[in-house]
Short mmCIF file of C-alpha atoms and ligand atoms in Angstrom, two decimals:
data_model
loop_
_atom_site.label_atom_id
_atom_site.label_comp_id
_atom_site.label_asym_id
_atom_site.label_seq_id
_atom_site.Cartn_x
_atom_site.Cartn_y
_atom_site.Cartn_z
CA MET A 264 -63.12 -30.80 -17.00
CA TYR A 265 -62.27 -27.45 -15.28
CA LYS A 266 -62.07 -24.45 -17.58
CA PHE A 267 -60.28 -21.28 -16.49
CA ASP A 268 -62.29 -18.19 -17.34
CA ARG A 269 -59.83 -15.30 -17.66
CA GLY A 270 -62.43 -12.54 -18.11
CA ASN A 271 -64.28 -13.63 -15.00
CA TYR A 272 -61.00 -13.79 -13.15
CA GLU A 273 -59.84 -10.38 -14.13
CA LYS A 274 -63.08 -8.84 -13.11
CA ARG A 275 -63.02 -10.54 -9.73
CA MET A 276 -59.50 -9.47 -9.14
CA GLU A 277 -59.84 -5.79 -10.10
CA TRP A 278 -60.42 -4.33 -6.66
CA TYR A 279 -57.73 -6.45 -5.27
CA THR A 280 -54.99 -5.44 -7.68
CA ASN A 281 -55.93 -1.80 -7.30
CA ALA A 282 -55.87 -1.93 -3.60
CA ARG A 283 -52.23 -2.92 -3.24
CA PHE A 284 -52.14 -2.48 0.57
CA GLY A 285 -53.80 -4.47 3.21
CA MET A 286 -53.77 -5.29 6.89
CA PHE A 287 -53.31 -8.84 8.28
CA ILE A 288 -54.48 -9.40 11.85
CA HIS A 289 -53.36 -12.57 13.83
CA TRP A 290 -55.25 -12.84 17.02
CA GLY A 291 -56.26 -15.75 19.14
CA LEU A 292 -55.66 -17.55 22.39
CA TYR A 293 -51.92 -17.42 21.56
CA ALA A 294 -52.06 -13.79 22.51
CA ILE A 295 -51.97 -14.87 26.21
CA PRO A 296 -48.85 -16.87 26.24
CA ALA A 297 -47.50 -14.01 24.05
CA ARG A 298 -44.82 -16.17 22.27
CA GLY A 299 -46.31 -16.08 18.83
CA GLU A 300 -49.08 -18.03 17.15
CA TRP A 301 -47.00 -21.04 16.72
CA VAL A 302 -46.36 -21.39 20.49
CA ARG A 303 -48.34 -24.70 20.94
CA SER A 304 -46.27 -26.42 18.18
CA THR A 305 -42.90 -24.88 18.88
CA GLU A 306 -43.10 -25.69 22.57
CA GLU A 307 -44.92 -28.97 21.99
CA ILE A 308 -47.61 -28.06 24.52
CA PRO A 309 -50.23 -30.70 25.21
CA LYS A 310 -53.95 -29.82 24.61
CA GLU A 311 -54.84 -29.86 28.25
CA ASP A 312 -52.09 -27.34 29.21
CA TYR A 313 -53.17 -25.07 26.34
CA MET A 314 -56.79 -25.13 27.62
CA GLN A 315 -55.80 -22.74 30.42
CA TYR A 316 -55.85 -19.90 27.78
CA PHE A 317 -59.26 -20.86 26.69
CA GLU A 318 -60.56 -20.62 30.19
CA GLU A 319 -58.80 -17.20 30.69
CA PHE A 320 -59.44 -15.47 27.24
CA ASP A 321 -61.47 -12.27 27.96
CA PRO A 322 -60.36 -9.46 25.75
CA ALA A 323 -62.25 -6.54 27.31
CA ASP A 324 -60.76 -4.02 24.96
CA TYR A 325 -61.82 -5.81 21.75
CA ASN A 326 -62.84 -3.00 19.42
CA PRO A 327 -62.78 -4.02 15.83
CA SER A 328 -63.69 -0.51 14.81
CA ALA A 329 -60.46 0.75 16.33
CA TRP A 330 -58.42 -1.78 14.27
CA ALA A 331 -60.38 -0.93 11.07
CA LYS A 332 -59.85 2.81 11.67
CA ALA A 333 -56.11 2.16 12.18
CA ALA A 334 -56.01 0.28 8.94
CA LYS A 335 -57.91 2.96 7.12
CA GLU A 336 -55.67 5.66 8.69
CA ALA A 337 -52.58 3.82 7.30
CA GLY A 338 -54.04 3.76 3.86
CA MET A 339 -54.84 0.08 3.84
CA GLN A 340 -57.79 -0.94 1.64
CA TYR A 341 -58.55 -4.41 2.95
CA VAL A 342 -58.27 -6.24 6.37
CA VAL A 343 -57.98 -9.91 6.90
CA LEU A 344 -58.54 -11.60 10.33
CA THR A 345 -57.57 -15.04 11.54
CA ALA A 346 -61.06 -16.67 11.86
CA LYS A 347 -59.07 -19.83 12.79
CA HIS A 348 -55.31 -20.47 13.21
CA HIS A 349 -53.51 -23.77 13.49
CA ASP A 350 -54.41 -24.13 17.22
CA GLY A 351 -57.97 -24.71 16.06
CA PHE A 352 -59.56 -22.00 18.19
CA CYS A 353 -62.43 -20.28 16.31
CA LEU A 354 -63.00 -16.58 16.60
CA PHE A 355 -66.55 -17.28 15.25
CA ASN A 356 -69.57 -19.16 16.45
CA SER A 357 -69.18 -22.46 14.81
CA GLN A 358 -71.86 -24.99 15.47
CA TYR A 359 -69.35 -27.89 14.97
CA THR A 360 -66.91 -27.14 17.89
CA ASP A 361 -66.98 -25.93 21.45
CA PHE A 362 -63.65 -24.55 21.00
CA LYS A 363 -64.67 -21.07 20.03
CA SER A 364 -64.93 -17.55 21.19
CA THR A 365 -68.57 -17.55 21.96
CA ASN A 366 -67.69 -20.19 24.58
CA THR A 367 -65.15 -18.06 26.37
CA ARG A 368 -65.78 -15.60 29.13
CA CYS A 369 -66.58 -12.78 26.86
CA GLY A 370 -69.03 -14.88 24.77
CA ARG A 371 -68.61 -12.85 21.56
CA ASP A 372 -68.55 -13.71 17.95
CA PHE A 373 -65.39 -11.68 17.03
CA VAL A 374 -65.75 -12.46 13.31
CA ALA A 375 -69.23 -11.15 13.11
CA GLU A 376 -68.11 -7.84 15.01
CA PHE A 377 -64.97 -7.60 13.01
CA ILE A 378 -66.65 -7.81 9.62
CA GLU A 379 -69.33 -5.36 10.50
CA ALA A 380 -66.57 -2.80 11.71
CA VAL A 381 -64.43 -3.05 8.69
CA ARG A 382 -67.30 -2.68 6.42
CA ALA A 383 -68.31 0.42 8.35
CA GLU A 384 -65.05 1.95 7.40
CA GLY A 385 -65.66 1.19 3.75
CA LEU A 386 -62.81 -1.25 3.57
CA LYS A 387 -62.82 -4.71 2.00
CA VAL A 388 -62.93 -7.61 4.36
CA GLY A 389 -61.23 -10.97 4.46
CA LEU A 390 -60.88 -13.93 6.60
CA TYR A 391 -57.86 -16.19 7.13
CA PHE A 392 -58.70 -19.87 7.78
CA THR A 393 -56.16 -22.54 8.19
CA LEU A 394 -56.60 -26.02 6.76
CA LEU A 395 -54.66 -27.41 9.66
CA ASP A 396 -56.04 -28.16 13.09
CA TRP A 397 -54.07 -29.05 16.16
CA TYR A 398 -57.21 -29.40 18.27
CA HIS A 399 -59.36 -31.71 16.24
CA PRO A 400 -58.87 -35.35 17.33
CA ASP A 401 -59.00 -36.61 13.70
CA TYR A 402 -56.10 -34.44 12.41
CA PRO A 403 -52.86 -36.38 12.24
CA HIS A 404 -50.72 -35.95 15.42
CA TYR A 405 -47.64 -38.18 15.85
CA GLY A 406 -45.28 -37.95 12.90
CA ASP A 407 -46.94 -35.00 11.39
CA LYS A 408 -44.55 -32.29 10.27
CA ILE A 409 -45.78 -29.57 12.68
CA HIS A 410 -48.41 -30.93 14.98
CA PRO A 411 -47.65 -30.20 18.74
CA MET A 412 -47.74 -33.89 19.46
CA ARG A 413 -45.66 -34.86 16.37
CA ASN A 414 -42.83 -36.38 18.56
CA ASN A 415 -45.05 -38.30 21.06
CA PRO A 416 -45.83 -41.86 20.06
CA GLU A 417 -48.70 -41.89 22.53
CA TYR A 418 -50.53 -39.70 20.01
CA GLY A 419 -50.45 -42.32 17.14
CA ASN A 420 -52.88 -41.97 14.29
CA GLU A 421 -54.36 -45.52 14.20
CA ASN A 422 -57.88 -44.38 15.18
CA ARG A 423 -58.10 -41.11 13.55
CA ASN A 424 -60.51 -40.52 10.72
CA PHE A 425 -59.03 -37.91 8.47
CA ASP A 426 -62.18 -37.83 6.27
CA ASN A 427 -64.10 -36.96 9.36
CA TYR A 428 -61.84 -34.04 10.00
CA LEU A 429 -62.27 -32.94 6.33
CA THR A 430 -65.99 -32.89 6.78
CA TYR A 431 -65.65 -30.81 9.97
CA MET A 432 -63.23 -28.35 8.09
CA HIS A 433 -65.43 -28.06 5.13
CA ASN A 434 -68.50 -27.48 7.45
CA GLN A 435 -66.69 -24.53 9.13
CA VAL A 436 -65.75 -22.99 5.64
CA ARG A 437 -69.30 -23.28 4.83
CA GLU A 438 -70.23 -21.42 7.92
CA ILE A 439 -67.83 -18.45 7.32
CA CYS A 440 -68.98 -18.32 3.76
CA THR A 441 -72.66 -18.26 4.76
CA ASN A 442 -73.16 -16.62 8.11
CA TYR A 443 -71.25 -13.32 7.68
CA GLY A 444 -72.60 -11.81 4.29
CA LYS A 445 -70.28 -11.11 1.45
CA LEU A 446 -66.51 -11.84 2.06
CA ASP A 447 -64.11 -10.06 -0.31
CA LEU A 448 -61.21 -12.36 0.48
CA LEU A 449 -60.54 -15.79 1.74
CA TRP A 450 -56.97 -16.50 2.95
CA PHE A 451 -56.46 -20.32 3.30
CA ASP A 452 -53.25 -21.49 5.02
CA PHE A 453 -51.46 -23.88 3.92
CA SER A 454 -50.41 -27.09 2.12
CA TYR A 455 -47.29 -28.99 3.14
CA ASP A 456 -45.84 -32.56 2.37
CA ASP A 457 -48.63 -34.70 0.92
CA MET A 458 -51.30 -32.47 2.59
CA ARG A 459 -52.12 -30.56 -0.49
CA GLY A 460 -54.83 -30.34 -3.21
CA GLU A 461 -57.19 -33.27 -3.17
CA THR A 462 -56.04 -34.44 0.26
CA TRP A 463 -58.09 -31.36 1.47
CA ARG A 464 -60.86 -32.47 -1.04
CA ALA A 465 -59.86 -29.26 -2.70
CA THR A 466 -62.12 -29.30 -5.69
CA GLU A 467 -65.18 -30.03 -3.56
CA LEU A 468 -64.26 -27.24 -1.18
CA MET A 469 -63.55 -24.67 -3.97
CA ASP A 470 -66.78 -25.50 -5.63
CA MET A 471 -68.69 -24.87 -2.37
CA VAL A 472 -66.78 -21.58 -1.81
CA ARG A 473 -67.35 -20.31 -5.35
CA THR A 474 -70.99 -21.20 -5.15
CA LEU A 475 -71.57 -19.35 -1.81
CA GLN A 476 -69.21 -16.38 -2.53
CA PRO A 477 -68.85 -16.02 -6.25
CA ASP A 478 -66.73 -13.02 -6.28
CA VAL A 479 -64.39 -13.83 -3.32
CA VAL A 480 -60.61 -13.51 -3.90
CA ILE A 481 -58.80 -16.70 -2.74
CA ASP A 482 -55.06 -17.35 -2.20
CA ASN A 483 -53.22 -20.31 -3.67
CA ARG A 484 -52.69 -22.28 -0.45
CA LEU A 485 -54.97 -25.22 -1.24
CA GLU A 486 -52.05 -26.15 -3.60
CA VAL A 487 -48.96 -24.68 -1.96
CA SER A 488 -47.66 -22.50 0.87
CA GLY A 489 -45.46 -19.45 0.98
CA GLU A 490 -43.26 -21.73 -1.23
CA GLY A 491 -44.46 -22.70 -4.66
CA TYR A 492 -46.63 -20.63 -7.12
CA GLY A 493 -49.58 -22.90 -7.53
CA SER A 494 -51.02 -24.11 -10.79
CA LEU A 495 -52.04 -20.66 -12.17
CA ALA A 496 -48.29 -20.41 -12.72
CA THR A 497 -48.14 -23.63 -14.91
CA GLY A 498 -50.55 -22.56 -17.55
CA ASN A 499 -52.71 -25.55 -16.60
CA PRO A 500 -54.79 -24.38 -13.53
CA THR A 501 -56.44 -27.09 -11.34
CA PRO A 502 -60.21 -26.50 -10.31
CA TYR A 503 -58.93 -25.29 -6.97
CA HIS A 504 -56.07 -22.99 -8.19
CA GLY A 505 -56.03 -19.77 -6.14
CA ASP A 506 -56.29 -16.23 -7.48
CA PHE A 507 -52.94 -14.89 -6.30
CA VAL A 508 -49.52 -16.26 -5.32
CA SER A 509 -48.70 -15.68 -1.63
CA PRO A 510 -45.02 -15.39 -0.86
CA GLU A 511 -44.53 -15.07 2.90
CA GLN A 512 -41.94 -12.98 4.70
CA MET A 513 -40.20 -12.08 1.45
CA ILE A 514 -40.61 -10.07 -1.64
CA PRO A 515 -39.96 -11.86 -5.03
CA PRO A 516 -36.87 -10.56 -6.62
CA ASP A 517 -38.49 -9.91 -9.96
CA GLY A 518 -42.18 -10.05 -9.37
CA ILE A 519 -43.78 -13.29 -10.32
CA CYS A 520 -44.63 -14.71 -13.82
CA ASP A 521 -46.30 -17.80 -15.22
CA VAL A 522 -44.41 -20.28 -17.35
CA ASN A 523 -45.27 -18.24 -20.48
CA GLY A 524 -43.81 -15.07 -18.94
CA ASN A 525 -47.23 -13.29 -18.09
CA ASP A 526 -47.40 -11.37 -14.86
CA LEU A 527 -49.20 -13.22 -12.16
CA ILE A 528 -51.09 -11.51 -9.28
CA TRP A 529 -49.30 -11.84 -5.93
CA GLU A 530 -49.35 -10.55 -2.36
CA ALA A 531 -46.30 -10.58 0.01
CA CYS A 532 -47.47 -11.09 3.54
CA VAL A 533 -45.09 -9.48 5.98
CA THR A 534 -44.81 -9.11 9.84
CA MET A 535 -43.84 -5.80 11.39
CA ASN A 536 -41.62 -7.61 13.95
CA ASN A 537 -40.80 -11.32 13.66
CA ASN A 538 -44.06 -12.97 14.77
CA TRP A 539 -47.53 -12.93 13.44
CA GLY A 540 -49.29 -13.42 16.73
CA TYR A 541 -48.59 -11.09 19.68
CA HIS A 542 -45.15 -11.56 21.19
CA ALA A 543 -44.38 -9.85 24.36
CA THR A 544 -40.56 -9.59 23.91
CA ASP A 545 -40.18 -9.40 20.15
CA HIS A 546 -39.41 -5.84 19.76
CA PHE A 547 -37.56 -6.17 16.41
CA PHE A 548 -39.91 -3.97 14.56
CA LYS A 549 -39.09 -2.77 11.04
CA PRO A 550 -38.89 1.02 10.92
CA ALA A 551 -42.05 2.61 9.21
CA GLY A 552 -39.69 4.00 6.59
CA MET A 553 -38.46 0.73 5.57
CA LEU A 554 -41.96 -0.62 5.41
CA ILE A 555 -43.09 2.25 3.13
CA LYS A 556 -40.19 1.47 0.87
CA LYS A 557 -41.06 -2.28 0.82
CA LEU A 558 -44.71 -1.48 -0.07
CA VAL A 559 -43.44 0.56 -2.89
CA GLU A 560 -41.16 -2.31 -3.95
CA CYS A 561 -44.17 -4.77 -4.02
CA VAL A 562 -46.15 -2.29 -6.22
CA SER A 563 -43.28 -1.58 -8.60
CA LYS A 564 -43.02 -5.42 -9.04
CA GLY A 565 -46.70 -5.84 -9.64
CA GLY A 566 -47.73 -7.10 -6.25
CA ASN A 567 -49.64 -6.35 -3.02
CA MET A 568 -48.44 -6.08 0.59
CA LEU A 569 -50.43 -7.56 3.41
CA LEU A 570 -48.85 -6.06 6.55
CA ASN A 571 -49.44 -7.76 9.78
CA VAL A 572 -50.45 -6.75 13.30
CA GLY A 573 -50.75 -9.04 16.29
CA PRO A 574 -53.20 -7.48 18.89
CA ASP A 575 -52.62 -8.51 22.64
CA ALA A 576 -54.86 -10.42 24.80
CA ARG A 577 -56.86 -7.31 25.87
CA GLY A 578 -57.50 -6.77 22.12
CA ASN A 579 -55.15 -3.85 21.55
CA ILE A 580 -52.66 -3.46 18.72
CA PRO A 581 -49.28 -3.00 20.19
CA ASP A 582 -48.09 0.72 20.46
CA GLU A 583 -45.03 0.00 18.26
CA SER A 584 -47.44 -1.22 15.51
CA MET A 585 -49.75 1.68 16.00
CA ASN A 586 -46.94 4.17 15.65
CA ILE A 587 -45.71 2.51 12.51
CA LEU A 588 -49.27 2.57 11.08
CA ARG A 589 -49.43 6.25 11.77
CA VAL A 590 -46.16 7.07 9.93
CA ILE A 591 -47.22 5.07 7.05
CA GLY A 592 -50.60 6.75 6.89
CA GLU A 593 -49.01 10.16 6.92
CA TRP A 594 -46.89 9.12 3.89
CA MET A 595 -49.87 7.55 2.12
CA LYS A 596 -52.11 10.57 2.62
CA LYS A 597 -49.76 12.44 0.39
CA ASN A 598 -48.61 9.70 -2.00
CA ARG A 599 -51.46 7.18 -2.22
CA GLU A 600 -51.83 7.77 -6.06
CA SER A 601 -48.35 6.19 -6.50
CA ILE A 602 -49.68 3.13 -4.84
CA TYR A 603 -53.39 2.62 -5.61
CA GLY A 604 -54.04 1.31 -8.99
CA CYS A 605 -50.35 1.22 -9.82
CA GLY A 606 -48.17 -1.60 -10.90
CA LYS A 607 -44.89 -2.20 -12.98
CA ALA A 608 -43.52 0.68 -14.86
CA GLY A 609 -41.72 -1.41 -17.40
CA ILE A 610 -38.63 0.63 -16.70
CA GLU A 611 -35.47 -0.74 -15.05
CA LYS A 612 -35.18 0.18 -11.40
CA PRO A 613 -33.16 3.40 -11.02
CA ASP A 614 -30.40 3.24 -8.44
CA TYR A 615 -31.88 6.10 -6.28
CA GLY A 616 -35.25 4.21 -5.77
CA ARG A 617 -38.17 2.67 -7.79
CA ILE A 618 -40.82 3.40 -10.15
CA THR A 619 -44.55 2.73 -10.17
CA ARG A 620 -46.96 3.40 -12.82
CA ASN A 621 -50.64 4.07 -13.51
CA GLY A 622 -51.39 4.48 -17.21
CA LYS A 623 -49.80 7.86 -18.28
CA LYS A 624 -48.65 8.68 -14.73
CA LEU A 625 -45.23 7.39 -13.75
CA TYR A 626 -44.18 7.80 -10.18
CA PHE A 627 -40.42 8.07 -9.43
CA HIS A 628 -39.83 7.14 -5.81
CA LEU A 629 -36.67 8.81 -4.61
CA PHE A 630 -35.36 6.90 -1.62
CA GLU A 631 -32.21 9.06 -1.69
CA ASN A 632 -31.15 12.16 -3.57
CA THR A 633 -28.80 12.16 -6.52
CA ILE A 634 -25.84 14.60 -6.90
CA GLY A 635 -27.22 17.10 -9.25
CA PRO A 636 -30.39 16.82 -11.25
CA VAL A 637 -32.33 13.53 -10.97
CA PRO A 638 -32.29 11.31 -14.17
CA LEU A 639 -35.76 10.17 -15.10
CA THR A 640 -34.59 6.98 -16.88
CA GLY A 641 -36.80 5.18 -19.39
CA ILE A 642 -38.67 8.12 -20.85
CA LYS A 643 -38.10 10.68 -23.64
CA LYS A 644 -38.28 14.46 -23.16
CA GLU A 645 -40.92 14.78 -25.92
CA GLU A 646 -43.18 12.48 -23.90
CA VAL A 647 -43.26 14.50 -20.81
CA LYS A 648 -46.31 16.62 -20.20
CA LYS A 649 -45.34 17.72 -16.67
CA ILE A 650 -43.55 16.92 -13.50
CA ARG A 651 -44.85 17.53 -10.10
CA TYR A 652 -44.01 16.64 -6.53
CA LEU A 653 -46.74 14.28 -5.74
CA GLY A 654 -46.74 15.24 -2.02
CA SER A 655 -47.53 18.88 -2.73
CA LYS A 656 -48.34 19.02 -6.51
CA ALA A 657 -45.64 21.61 -6.80
CA GLU A 658 -44.16 22.01 -10.23
CA ILE A 659 -40.62 20.60 -10.99
CA PRO A 660 -38.83 22.01 -14.03
CA ILE A 661 -36.88 19.88 -16.38
CA SER A 662 -33.17 20.60 -15.81
CA THR A 663 -31.17 22.40 -18.42
CA SER A 664 -27.90 22.21 -16.52
CA TRP A 665 -24.60 21.63 -18.46
CA VAL A 666 -23.61 18.81 -15.98
CA HIS A 667 -25.68 16.16 -17.87
CA SER A 668 -24.79 17.47 -21.40
CA ASP A 669 -23.22 14.06 -22.12
CA TYR A 670 -26.73 12.42 -21.57
CA PRO A 671 -28.90 14.05 -24.15
CA ASP A 672 -31.34 11.23 -24.32
CA ILE A 673 -32.24 11.35 -20.64
CA VAL A 674 -34.72 13.66 -19.06
CA PHE A 675 -33.41 15.26 -15.77
CA ALA A 676 -35.54 16.80 -13.10
CA ASP A 677 -34.27 19.89 -11.42
CA LEU A 678 -35.13 19.68 -7.67
CA GLY A 679 -33.17 22.81 -6.81
CA PRO A 680 -30.14 23.45 -4.38
CA ASP A 681 -31.43 21.64 -1.24
CA PRO A 682 -29.71 18.29 -1.05
CA ILE A 683 -32.33 17.15 1.57
CA LEU A 684 -35.43 15.74 -0.16
CA PRO A 685 -38.78 17.10 1.16
CA ASP A 686 -39.75 13.58 2.29
CA GLU A 687 -36.74 11.92 3.62
CA ILE A 688 -38.37 8.34 3.53
CA ASP A 689 -39.64 8.49 -0.09
CA THR A 690 -40.10 11.67 -2.23
CA VAL A 691 -42.39 10.90 -5.04
CA LEU A 692 -42.11 12.68 -8.47
CA GLU A 693 -45.24 12.48 -10.58
CA VAL A 694 -44.30 12.46 -14.25
CA THR A 695 -47.37 12.87 -16.53
CA LEU A 696 -46.92 11.60 -20.18
CA LYS A 697 -48.58 13.13 -23.01
O1 H79 B 38 -50.26 -17.34 9.87
C1 H79 B 38 -48.93 -17.10 9.65
C2 H79 B 38 -47.99 -18.21 10.06
O2 H79 B 38 -48.27 -18.70 11.31
C3 H79 B 38 -48.41 -19.20 9.05
N1 H79 B 38 -48.61 -18.48 7.78
C4 H79 B 38 -48.58 -16.99 8.20
C5 H79 B 38 -49.54 -16.18 7.37
C6 H79 B 38 -47.37 -20.19 8.78
N2 H79 B 38 -47.63 -21.53 8.93
N3 H79 B 38 -46.66 -22.18 8.69
N4 H79 B 38 -45.68 -21.37 8.20
C7 H79 B 38 -46.10 -20.17 8.36
C8 H79 B 38 -44.43 -21.90 7.78
C9 H79 B 38 -43.76 -22.53 8.94
C10 H79 B 38 -42.71 -21.96 9.45
C11 H79 B 38 -41.96 -22.49 10.50
FE1 H79 B 38 -41.71 -21.90 12.27
C12 H79 B 38 -40.47 -22.45 10.79
C13 H79 B 38 -42.42 -23.51 11.51
C14 H79 B 38 -41.39 -23.83 12.22
C15 H79 B 38 -40.25 -23.23 11.76
C16 H79 B 38 -42.01 -19.94 12.32
C17 H79 B 38 -40.92 -20.10 12.97
C18 H79 B 38 -43.01 -20.68 12.98
C19 H79 B 38 -42.41 -21.34 14.03
C20 H79 B 38 -41.16 -20.94 14.07
#
């Protein structure tokens, strides 16, 4: 019988819940067609046609050190790379397939170089590994929900040996857990229909991973996908329960709790535009200011944000993404204490912004100014030791204006006569409690 060990769990999760902000990197052959990482499936491209990208792949600008530096500059604390996406192409030197980066023109083990580069920047490092595989002959084709050949009866599954596929998949997980030193995070993608849990031989897989990488943080997608919380939420965890809930392309309205109302650890993974893999014509990038506010939203609800970039086929992160990362980094440089180690404040969201908290420090994030002094809701005047602009550490007095005399129980901060806040994206007031 599996027994969940909360002490061990909380210890393993400590760096992760403190980090709050990470970079996701989706990169593979699909950078060449440049229509997103799902291109083989959405366009139902046969394997033979997709192989042209394998023949061509030669990312001369691949420099994971530049990626790691960009992440660090943006204030991210961990970086997760797609070791293998659904197309089955491996960015690492797997001995169980020929469909791998070491067999392309460049002949490099991208995962090995990536891990070394991220470590060199002092960041935590993770790998994304999908449970699906559109390349392996023993993975269900015809009639599968998403396989590129799902609609083609010529690709029936009569002679496919799924158990053979599982052995292959487990072997590759063993490789990434063995050949690259310590992994901080393993990001499995994803369960669907009846492809979940023991269909993946999940108990066996999890046992192996935990044996090889005792401290690795793992998502919940051996059980669920972006939908569903996983068994940590039910109060009755399976042996292959993940460590965190992984909402995709959305931020949970009220954070995430288990059935008993206890906070769960979660991470929202989010794209900057509308694709994970490089997409040449998707220029719908979210403004940097919006992404900063969304990061604050995640932290104020007790979650992490994993923000994606999709480098192109040369290996470069797109300019739009680099510019966004730079703006986020400028904000983070001044305001990181309101993110790292922070979580829910236990105070209702004020209408001008959000609140994050780290012990006796409350961070009031002003997304817009108020008319007159700013009400610091949820705290009493006697509790307040000091109020500072986090960005400059400049003192902010408590307001004594007559205008809020009808609200004697609320502390108001006096930001002076200028209606324009010092940081137009998010001005953070650091309130230290006694
Ligand atoms: O790796 C990223 C996605 O490719 C992967 N998870 C993240 C981290 C993912 N796999 N499946 N899904 C997400 C959910 C499926 C979404 C779909 Fe669609 C909607 C599949 C078809 C319609 C998105 C839009 C992908 C193709 C079109």
